[in-house]
PDB file of C-alpha atoms in Angstrom:
ATOM      1  CA  GLN Z 120      40.647  96.429 109.011  1.00 74.00           C
ATOM      2  CA  LYS Z 121      36.816  97.077 110.015  1.00 82.00           C
ATOM      3  CA  GLU Z 122      34.734  94.769 107.179  1.00 89.00           C
ATOM      4  CA  VAL Z 123      32.612  97.659 106.365  1.00 93.00           C
ATOM      5  CA  GLU Z 124      33.897 101.445 106.151  1.00 93.00           C
ATOM      6  CA  GLN Z 125      31.660 104.325 106.033  1.00 93.00           C
ATOM      7  CA  ASP Z 126      32.434 108.315 106.656  1.00 86.00           C
ATOM      8  CA  PRO Z 127      31.111 109.391 109.760  1.00 83.00           C
ATOM      9  CA  GLY Z 128      30.756 113.072 108.357  1.00 84.00           C
ATOM     10  CA  PRO Z 129      29.107 114.876 109.030  1.00 91.00           C
ATOM     11  CA  LEU Z 130      27.915 116.046 105.318  1.00 95.00           C
ATOM     12  CA  SER Z 131      26.074 119.627 105.324  1.00 96.00           C
ATOM     13  CA  VAL Z 132      24.643 120.037 101.883  1.00 97.00           C
ATOM     14  CA  PRO Z 133      22.315 123.102 100.960  1.00 97.00           C
ATOM     15  CA  GLU Z 134      18.451 121.871  99.999  1.00 97.00           C
ATOM     16  CA  GLY Z 135      17.633 120.467  96.383  1.00 97.00           C
ATOM     17  CA  ALA Z 136      21.216 118.889  96.836  1.00 97.00           C
ATOM     18  CA  ILE Z 137      22.304 115.395  94.834  1.00 97.00           C
ATOM     19  CA  VAL Z 138      23.710 113.745  97.857  1.00 97.00           C
ATOM     20  CA  SER Z 139      26.220 110.374  97.632  1.00 97.00           C
ATOM     21  CA  LEU Z 140      26.996 108.098 100.390  1.00 97.00           C
ATOM     22  CA  ASN Z 141      29.069 105.374 100.133  1.00 96.00           C
ATOM     23  CA  CYS Z 142      30.043 102.675 101.762  1.00 96.00           C
ATOM     24  CA  THR Z 143      32.975 100.001 101.009  1.00 97.00           C
ATOM     25  CA  TYR Z 144      33.623  96.648 102.109  1.00 96.00           C
ATOM     26  CA  SER Z 145      36.111  93.900 102.182  1.00 95.00           C
ATOM     27  CA  ASN Z 146      34.407  90.365 102.248  1.00 92.00           C
ATOM     28  CA  SER Z 147      33.379  89.341  99.031  1.00 92.00           C
ATOM     29  CA  ALA Z 148      31.239  86.977 100.480  1.00 91.00           C
ATOM     30  CA  PHE Z 149      28.414  89.785 101.124  1.00 92.00           C
ATOM     31  CA  GLN Z 150      25.571  89.693  98.568  1.00 91.00           C
ATOM     32  CA  TYR Z 151      22.682  91.589 100.460  1.00 91.00           C
ATOM     33  CA  PHE Z 152      22.881  95.395 101.294  1.00 94.00           C
ATOM     34  CA  MET Z 153      20.813  97.082 103.113  1.00 94.00           C
ATOM     35  CA  TRP Z 154      20.329 101.565 103.671  1.00 96.00           C
ATOM     36  CA  TYR Z 155      19.212 102.697 106.844  1.00 96.00           C
ATOM     37  CA  ARG Z 156      18.032 105.611 107.818  1.00 97.00           C
ATOM     38  CA  GLN Z 157      17.751 106.874 111.724  1.00 95.00           C
ATOM     39  CA  TYR Z 158      16.665 109.954 112.971  1.00 94.00           C
ATOM     40  CA  SER Z 159      17.346 111.377 116.335  1.00 90.00           C
ATOM     41  CA  ARG Z 160      16.735 109.467 119.443  1.00 87.00           C
ATOM     42  CA  LYS Z 161      15.104 106.725 117.182  1.00 91.00           C
ATOM     43  CA  GLY Z 162      15.588 103.072 115.693  1.00 94.00           C
ATOM     44  CA  PRO Z 163      17.134 102.372 112.240  1.00 95.00           C
ATOM     45  CA  GLU Z 164      14.673 102.982 109.382  1.00 94.00           C
ATOM     46  CA  LEU Z 165      14.859 100.734 106.202  1.00 92.00           C
ATOM     47  CA  LEU Z 166      15.397 102.487 103.393  1.00 94.00           C
ATOM     48  CA  MET Z 167      16.540 100.881 100.698  1.00 94.00           C
ATOM     49  CA  TYR Z 168      16.859  96.350 100.191  1.00 91.00           C
ATOM     50  CA  THR Z 169      19.478  95.424  97.426  1.00 90.00           C
ATOM     51  CA  TYR Z 170      20.476  91.709  96.075  1.00 86.00           C
ATOM     52  CA  SER Z 171      24.256  91.565  94.573  1.00 84.00           C
ATOM     53  CA  SER Z 172      25.000  94.014  92.260  1.00 83.00           C
ATOM     54  CA  GLY Z 173      22.900  96.378  90.295  1.00 85.00           C
ATOM     55  CA  ASN Z 174      20.802  99.379  90.727  1.00 91.00           C
ATOM     56  CA  LYS Z 175      17.672 100.202  92.661  1.00 93.00           C
ATOM     57  CA  GLU Z 176      15.513 103.246  92.271  1.00 94.00           C
ATOM     58  CA  ASP Z 177      12.457 104.186  95.080  1.00 94.00           C
ATOM     59  CA  GLY Z 178      11.553 107.717  94.345  1.00 96.00           C
ATOM     60  CA  ARG Z 179      14.181 110.237  95.161  1.00 97.00           C
ATOM     61  CA  PHE Z 180      16.663 107.233  96.110  1.00 97.00           C
ATOM     62  CA  THR Z 181      19.083 105.409  94.455  1.00 97.00           C
ATOM     63  CA  ALA Z 182      21.097 102.459  96.122  1.00 97.00           C
ATOM     64  CA  GLN Z 183      23.952 101.505  93.700  1.00 96.00           C
ATOM     65  CA  VAL Z 184      26.013  97.988  94.434  1.00 96.00           C
ATOM     66  CA  ASP Z 185      29.383  97.057  93.054  1.00 94.00           C
ATOM     67  CA  LYS Z 186      31.005  94.388  93.587  1.00 92.00           C
ATOM     68  CA  SER Z 187      33.809  93.916  92.242  1.00 92.00           C
ATOM     69  CA  SER Z 188      34.779  97.480  93.723  1.00 93.00           C
ATOM     70  CA  LYS Z 189      33.347  96.593  96.999  1.00 94.00           C
ATOM     71  CA  TYR Z 190      31.497  99.877  97.384  1.00 95.00           C
ATOM     72  CA  ILE Z 191      28.079 100.504  97.721  1.00 96.00           C
ATOM     73  CA  SER Z 192      26.114 104.167  97.260  1.00 97.00           C
ATOM     74  CA  LEU Z 193      23.135 105.314  98.004  1.00 97.00           C
ATOM     75  CA  PHE Z 194      21.869 108.652  96.297  1.00 97.00           C
ATOM     76  CA  ILE Z 195      19.570 111.363  97.182  1.00 98.00           C
ATOM     77  CA  ARG Z 196      17.616 113.457  94.950  1.00 97.00           C
ATOM     78  CA  ASP Z 197      15.907 116.919  95.698  1.00 97.00           C
ATOM     79  CA  SER Z 198      17.298 116.102  99.275  1.00 97.00           C
ATOM     80  CA  GLN Z 199      15.134 118.398 102.085  1.00 97.00           C
ATOM     81  CA  PRO Z 200      15.843 119.244 105.533  1.00 97.00           C
ATOM     82  CA  SER Z 201      13.545 115.997 106.887  1.00 96.00           C
ATOM     83  CA  ASP Z 202      16.402 114.244 105.314  1.00 97.00           C
ATOM     84  CA  SER Z 203      18.865 115.249 107.951  1.00 97.00           C
ATOM     85  CA  ALA Z 204      19.461 111.738 109.311  1.00 96.00           C
ATOM     86  CA  THR Z 205      22.596 109.842 109.724  1.00 95.00           C
ATOM     87  CA  TYR Z 206      22.354 106.799 107.234  1.00 97.00           C
ATOM     88  CA  LEU Z 207      23.444 103.411 107.958  1.00 96.00           C
ATOM     89  CA  CYS Z 208      24.796 100.742 105.125  1.00 96.00           C
ATOM     90  CA  ALA Z 209      24.405  97.292 106.959  1.00 94.00           C
ATOM     91  CA  MET Z 210      25.279  94.276 104.765  1.00 91.00           C
ATOM     92  CA  SER Z 211      25.473  90.299 105.146  1.00 88.00           C
ATOM     93  CA  ALA Z 212      26.237  87.198 103.247  1.00 85.00           C
ATOM     94  CA  VAL Z 213      24.337  84.003 101.851  1.00 78.00           C
ATOM     95  CA  ASP Z 214      25.434  81.921 104.736  1.00 75.00           C
ATOM     96  CA  THR Z 215      24.298  84.103 107.749  1.00 73.00           C
ATOM     97  CA  ASP Z 216      21.181  86.636 108.857  1.00 71.00           C
ATOM     98  CA  LYS Z 217      24.081  88.657 110.442  1.00 79.00           C
ATOM     99  CA  LEU Z 218      23.897  92.043 109.862  1.00 87.00           C
ATOM    100  CA  ILE Z 219      26.949  94.415 109.238  1.00 90.00           C
ATOM    101  CA  PHE Z 220      26.718  98.300 109.743  1.00 92.00           C
ATOM    102  CA  GLY Z 221      28.613 100.855 108.983  1.00 93.00           C
ATOM    103  CA  THR Z 222      28.928 103.489 111.592  1.00 91.00           C
ATOM    104  CA  GLY Z 223      27.296 106.353 109.993  1.00 93.00           C
ATOM    105  CA  THR Z 224      27.452 109.056 107.645  1.00 95.00           C
ATOM    106  CA  ARG Z 225      25.462 112.315 109.176  1.00 94.00           C
ATOM    107  CA  LEU Z 226      23.932 114.173 106.558  1.00 96.00           C
ATOM    108  CA  GLN Z 227      22.509 117.804 107.744  1.00 97.00           C
ATOM    109  CA  VAL Z 228      20.377 119.481 104.805  1.00 97.00           C
ATOM    110  CA  PHE Z 229      19.977 123.092 105.337  1.00 96.00           C
ATOM    111  CA  PRO Z 230      17.046 125.816 103.835  1.00 95.00           C
TER     112      PRO Z 230
ATOM    113  CA  ASP Q1388       6.178 102.920 112.473  1.00 82.00           C
ATOM    114  CA  SER Q1389       8.149  99.542 112.131  1.00 86.00           C
ATOM    115  CA  GLY Q1390       5.849  97.554 114.494  1.00 93.00           C
ATOM    116  CA  VAL Q1391       8.597  96.460 116.691  1.00 97.00           C
ATOM    117  CA  THR Q1392       7.799  97.345 120.376  1.00 97.00           C
ATOM    118  CA  GLN Q1393      10.845  98.267 122.990  1.00 98.00           C
ATOM    119  CA  THR Q1394       9.848  98.621 126.362  1.00 97.00           C
ATOM    120  CA  PRO Q1395      11.171 100.848 128.465  1.00 97.00           C
ATOM    121  CA  LYS Q1396      12.459 103.603 126.583  1.00 96.00           C
ATOM    122  CA  HIS Q1397      14.755 104.825 129.059  1.00 97.00           C
ATOM    123  CA  LEU Q1398      16.366 103.132 132.029  1.00 97.00           C
ATOM    124  CA  ILE Q1399      18.402 105.168 134.594  1.00 97.00           C
ATOM    125  CA  THR Q1400      20.565 103.052 136.985  1.00 97.00           C
ATOM    126  CA  ALA Q1401      23.571 102.366 138.983  1.00 97.00           C
ATOM    127  CA  THR Q1402      26.732 100.202 138.558  1.00 97.00           C
ATOM    128  CA  GLY Q1403      26.545  96.807 139.612  1.00 97.00           C
ATOM    129  CA  GLN Q1404      22.919  96.975 139.521  1.00 97.00           C
ATOM    130  CA  ARG Q1405      20.889  94.115 136.442  1.00 97.00           C
ATOM    131  CA  VAL Q1406      17.850  95.288 134.188  1.00 98.00           C
ATOM    132  CA  THR Q1407      16.023  93.910 131.722  1.00 98.00           C
ATOM    133  CA  LEU Q1408      15.145  94.789 128.403  1.00 98.00           C
ATOM    134  CA  ARG Q1409      12.347  93.678 126.669  1.00 98.00           C
ATOM    135  CA  CYS Q1410      11.276  93.414 122.888  1.00 98.00           C
ATOM    136  CA  SER Q1411       7.878  92.605 120.972  1.00 98.00           C
ATOM    137  CA  PRO Q1412       8.508  91.962 117.388  1.00 97.00           C
ATOM    138  CA  ARG Q1413       6.914  92.394 114.514  1.00 95.00           C
ATOM    139  CA  SER Q1414       3.645  90.169 114.045  1.00 93.00           C
ATOM    140  CA  GLY Q1415       4.179  87.257 112.348  1.00 89.00           C
ATOM    141  CA  ASP Q1416       8.026  87.578 112.592  1.00 93.00           C
ATOM    142  CA  LEU Q1417      10.207  84.716 114.396  1.00 92.00           C
ATOM    143  CA  SER Q1418      13.677  85.684 114.035  1.00 92.00           C
ATOM    144  CA  VAL Q1419      14.495  88.685 116.552  1.00 95.00           C
ATOM    145  CA  TYR Q1420      18.402  90.255 117.049  1.00 95.00           C
ATOM    146  CA  TRP Q1421      19.435  92.505 120.238  1.00 97.00           C
ATOM    147  CA  TYR Q1422      21.825  95.343 119.223  1.00 96.00           C
ATOM    148  CA  GLN Q1423      24.002  97.846 121.456  1.00 95.00           C
ATOM    149  CA  GLN Q1424      24.857 101.810 119.772  1.00 93.00           C
ATOM    150  CA  SER Q1425      27.388 103.533 121.038  1.00 88.00           C
ATOM    151  CA  LEU Q1426      28.804 106.595 119.999  1.00 77.00           C
ATOM    152  CA  ASP Q1427      32.115 105.251 119.451  1.00 69.00           C
ATOM    153  CA  GLN Q1428      31.500 101.704 118.365  1.00 72.00           C
ATOM    154  CA  GLY Q1429      28.555 101.957 115.972  1.00 80.00           C
ATOM    155  CA  LEU Q1430      25.318  99.660 116.137  1.00 89.00           C
ATOM    156  CA  GLN Q1431      27.251  96.252 117.142  1.00 91.00           C
ATOM    157  CA  PHE Q1432      25.356  93.227 117.043  1.00 91.00           C
ATOM    158  CA  LEU Q1433      24.460  91.046 120.358  1.00 95.00           C
ATOM    159  CA  ILE Q1434      22.451  87.711 120.205  1.00 95.00           C
ATOM    160  CA  GLN Q1435      19.946  86.452 117.582  1.00 93.00           C
ATOM    161  CA  TYR Q1436      17.171  84.149 118.405  1.00 94.00           C
ATOM    162  CA  TYR Q1437      14.505  82.628 115.913  1.00 92.00           C
ATOM    163  CA  ASN Q1438      11.730  80.981 116.781  1.00 92.00           C
ATOM    164  CA  GLY Q1439      13.011  80.450 120.959  1.00 94.00           C
ATOM    165  CA  GLU Q1440      16.405  79.083 120.056  1.00 94.00           C
ATOM    166  CA  GLU Q1441      19.714  80.962 120.142  1.00 94.00           C
ATOM    167  CA  ARG Q1442      20.355  81.298 116.557  1.00 90.00           C
ATOM    168  CA  ALA Q1443      23.552  83.427 116.401  1.00 89.00           C
ATOM    169  CA  LYS Q1444      25.836  85.471 118.926  1.00 91.00           C
ATOM    170  CA  GLY Q1445      27.944  88.484 118.346  1.00 90.00           C
ATOM    171  CA  ASN Q1446      30.421  90.533 120.561  1.00 84.00           C
ATOM    172  CA  ILE Q1447      27.634  89.527 123.766  1.00 93.00           C
ATOM    173  CA  LEU Q1448      29.516  89.914 127.101  1.00 95.00           C
ATOM    174  CA  GLU Q1449      29.211  87.192 129.989  1.00 96.00           C
ATOM    175  CA  ARG Q1450      27.514  89.357 131.943  1.00 97.00           C
ATOM    176  CA  PHE Q1451      24.434  89.908 128.957  1.00 97.00           C
ATOM    177  CA  SER Q1452      22.246  87.400 128.349  1.00 97.00           C
ATOM    178  CA  ALA Q1453      18.989  87.121 126.479  1.00 97.00           C
ATOM    179  CA  GLN Q1454      16.048  84.861 125.928  1.00 97.00           C
ATOM    180  CA  GLN Q1455      12.761  84.555 123.615  1.00 97.00           C
ATOM    181  CA  PHE Q1456       9.744  83.290 125.035  1.00 97.00           C
ATOM    182  CA  PRO Q1457       7.083  81.031 123.143  1.00 96.00           C
ATOM    183  CA  ASP Q1458       4.815  84.467 122.398  1.00 95.00           C
ATOM    184  CA  LEU Q1459       8.204  85.524 120.740  1.00 96.00           C
ATOM    185  CA  HIS Q1460       8.881  88.741 122.905  1.00 97.00           C
ATOM    186  CA  SER Q1461      12.185  88.739 123.646  1.00 98.00           C
ATOM    187  CA  GLU Q1462      13.960  89.954 126.934  1.00 98.00           C
ATOM    188  CA  LEU Q1463      17.532  91.099 127.436  1.00 98.00           C
ATOM    189  CA  ASN Q1464      19.289  90.510 130.674  1.00 98.00           C
ATOM    190  CA  LEU Q1465      22.258  93.167 131.647  1.00 98.00           C
ATOM    191  CA  SER Q1466      23.968  91.932 134.872  1.00 97.00           C
ATOM    192  CA  SER Q1467      26.810  93.609 136.866  1.00 97.00           C
ATOM    193  CA  LEU Q1468      26.629  97.126 134.891  1.00 97.00           C
ATOM    194  CA  GLU Q1469      29.106  98.924 134.147  1.00 96.00           C
ATOM    195  CA  LEU Q1470      29.474 102.641 133.566  1.00 95.00           C
ATOM    196  CA  GLY Q1471      30.789 101.342 129.647  1.00 93.00           C
ATOM    197  CA  ASP Q1472      27.210  99.660 129.137  1.00 95.00           C
ATOM    198  CA  SER Q1473      25.730 103.351 128.722  1.00 95.00           C
ATOM    199  CA  ALA Q1474      24.411 103.409 125.038  1.00 95.00           C
ATOM    200  CA  LEU Q1475      21.396 102.448 123.151  1.00 96.00           C
ATOM    201  CA  TYR Q1476      20.357  98.972 122.812  1.00 97.00           C
ATOM    202  CA  PHE Q1477      18.225  97.840 120.027  1.00 97.00           C
ATOM    203  CA  CYS Q1478      15.928  95.513 118.933  1.00 97.00           C
ATOM    204  CA  ALA Q1479      15.176  93.776 115.587  1.00 96.00           C
ATOM    205  CA  SER Q1480      12.995  91.444 113.678  1.00 94.00           C
ATOM    206  CA  SER Q1481      12.775  89.534 110.720  1.00 90.00           C
ATOM    207  CA  PRO Q1482      10.235  87.273 109.191  1.00 84.00           C
ATOM    208  CA  THR Q1483      11.985  83.888 109.695  1.00 73.00           C
ATOM    209  CA  GLY Q1484      16.248  82.901 110.359  1.00 59.00           C
ATOM    210  CA  ASP Q1485      16.213  80.272 107.467  1.00 60.00           C
ATOM    211  CA  LEU Q1486      16.168  82.759 104.655  1.00 58.00           C
ATOM    212  CA  ARG Q1487      19.157  84.666 103.985  1.00 63.00           C
ATOM    213  CA  GLY Q1488      19.589  88.431 103.805  1.00 64.00           C
ATOM    214  CA  GLN Q1489      16.449  89.305 105.437  1.00 75.00           C
ATOM    215  CA  PRO Q1490      15.737  92.936 105.599  1.00 83.00           C
ATOM    216  CA  GLN Q1491      15.856  93.349 109.744  1.00 89.00           C
ATOM    217  CA  HIS Q1492      13.096  96.211 111.154  1.00 93.00           C
ATOM    218  CA  PHE Q1493      13.750  97.730 114.208  1.00 96.00           C
ATOM    219  CA  GLY Q1494      12.454  99.494 117.199  1.00 97.00           C
ATOM    220  CA  ASP Q1495      13.217 102.576 119.223  1.00 95.00           C
ATOM    221  CA  GLY Q1496      15.399 101.493 121.284  1.00 96.00           C
ATOM    222  CA  THR Q1497      16.364 101.931 125.323  1.00 97.00           C
ATOM    223  CA  ARG Q1498      18.448 104.241 126.048  1.00 96.00           C
ATOM    224  CA  LEU Q1499      20.277 102.591 128.824  1.00 97.00           C
ATOM    225  CA  SER Q1500      22.194 104.988 131.701  1.00 96.00           C
ATOM    226  CA  ILE Q1501      24.684 104.109 134.168  1.00 96.00           C
ATOM    227  CA  LEU Q1502      25.289 106.602 137.049  1.00 92.00           C
TER     228      LEU Q1502
END
């Protein structure tokens, strides 16, 4: 079993939809949670960064962490075609700066 | 623009050869990480350097090695290349290696194609 599981998609939604992307994990030591966006032929770009449980909002993006369920989510409101990319979750424990990545979910937002 | 620079962008070579990938971290970042990304494996951590010293090792093959120089740029050396080494290789950097959970910022990668 992988430490971090992420549905590969593709997830196809119409413009303006609310998108929900999710990851589950098995290591209860994870405390830092990140979401990266990766466009084709580009490196991953940091979108959201959270510590421990709770919500964090940044513009159209909201990150949620539920440590009791070992489940994290990224919500995108009013999705745009420019949001079409692969979204990677990543996490790390307090005793390391090594990040463990999910395999990524490919999102397509059509006009 | 993340501030992390990787060269070359694309490398084409043959089996058995050796290549060197180069990474310049963001200004002020002391830690450099190398990752391999392939279609079936996702983003796999290879190795981390902090201020010139090896800090952590991941799934790095013995044929691969890395180093970080005094000016903090890093090189990843891949030798005795095999077809299966074809992948995207990313470098990332973060400010220090002492504060846990710091987000990493990625370059745009080097696409390695083995013919």
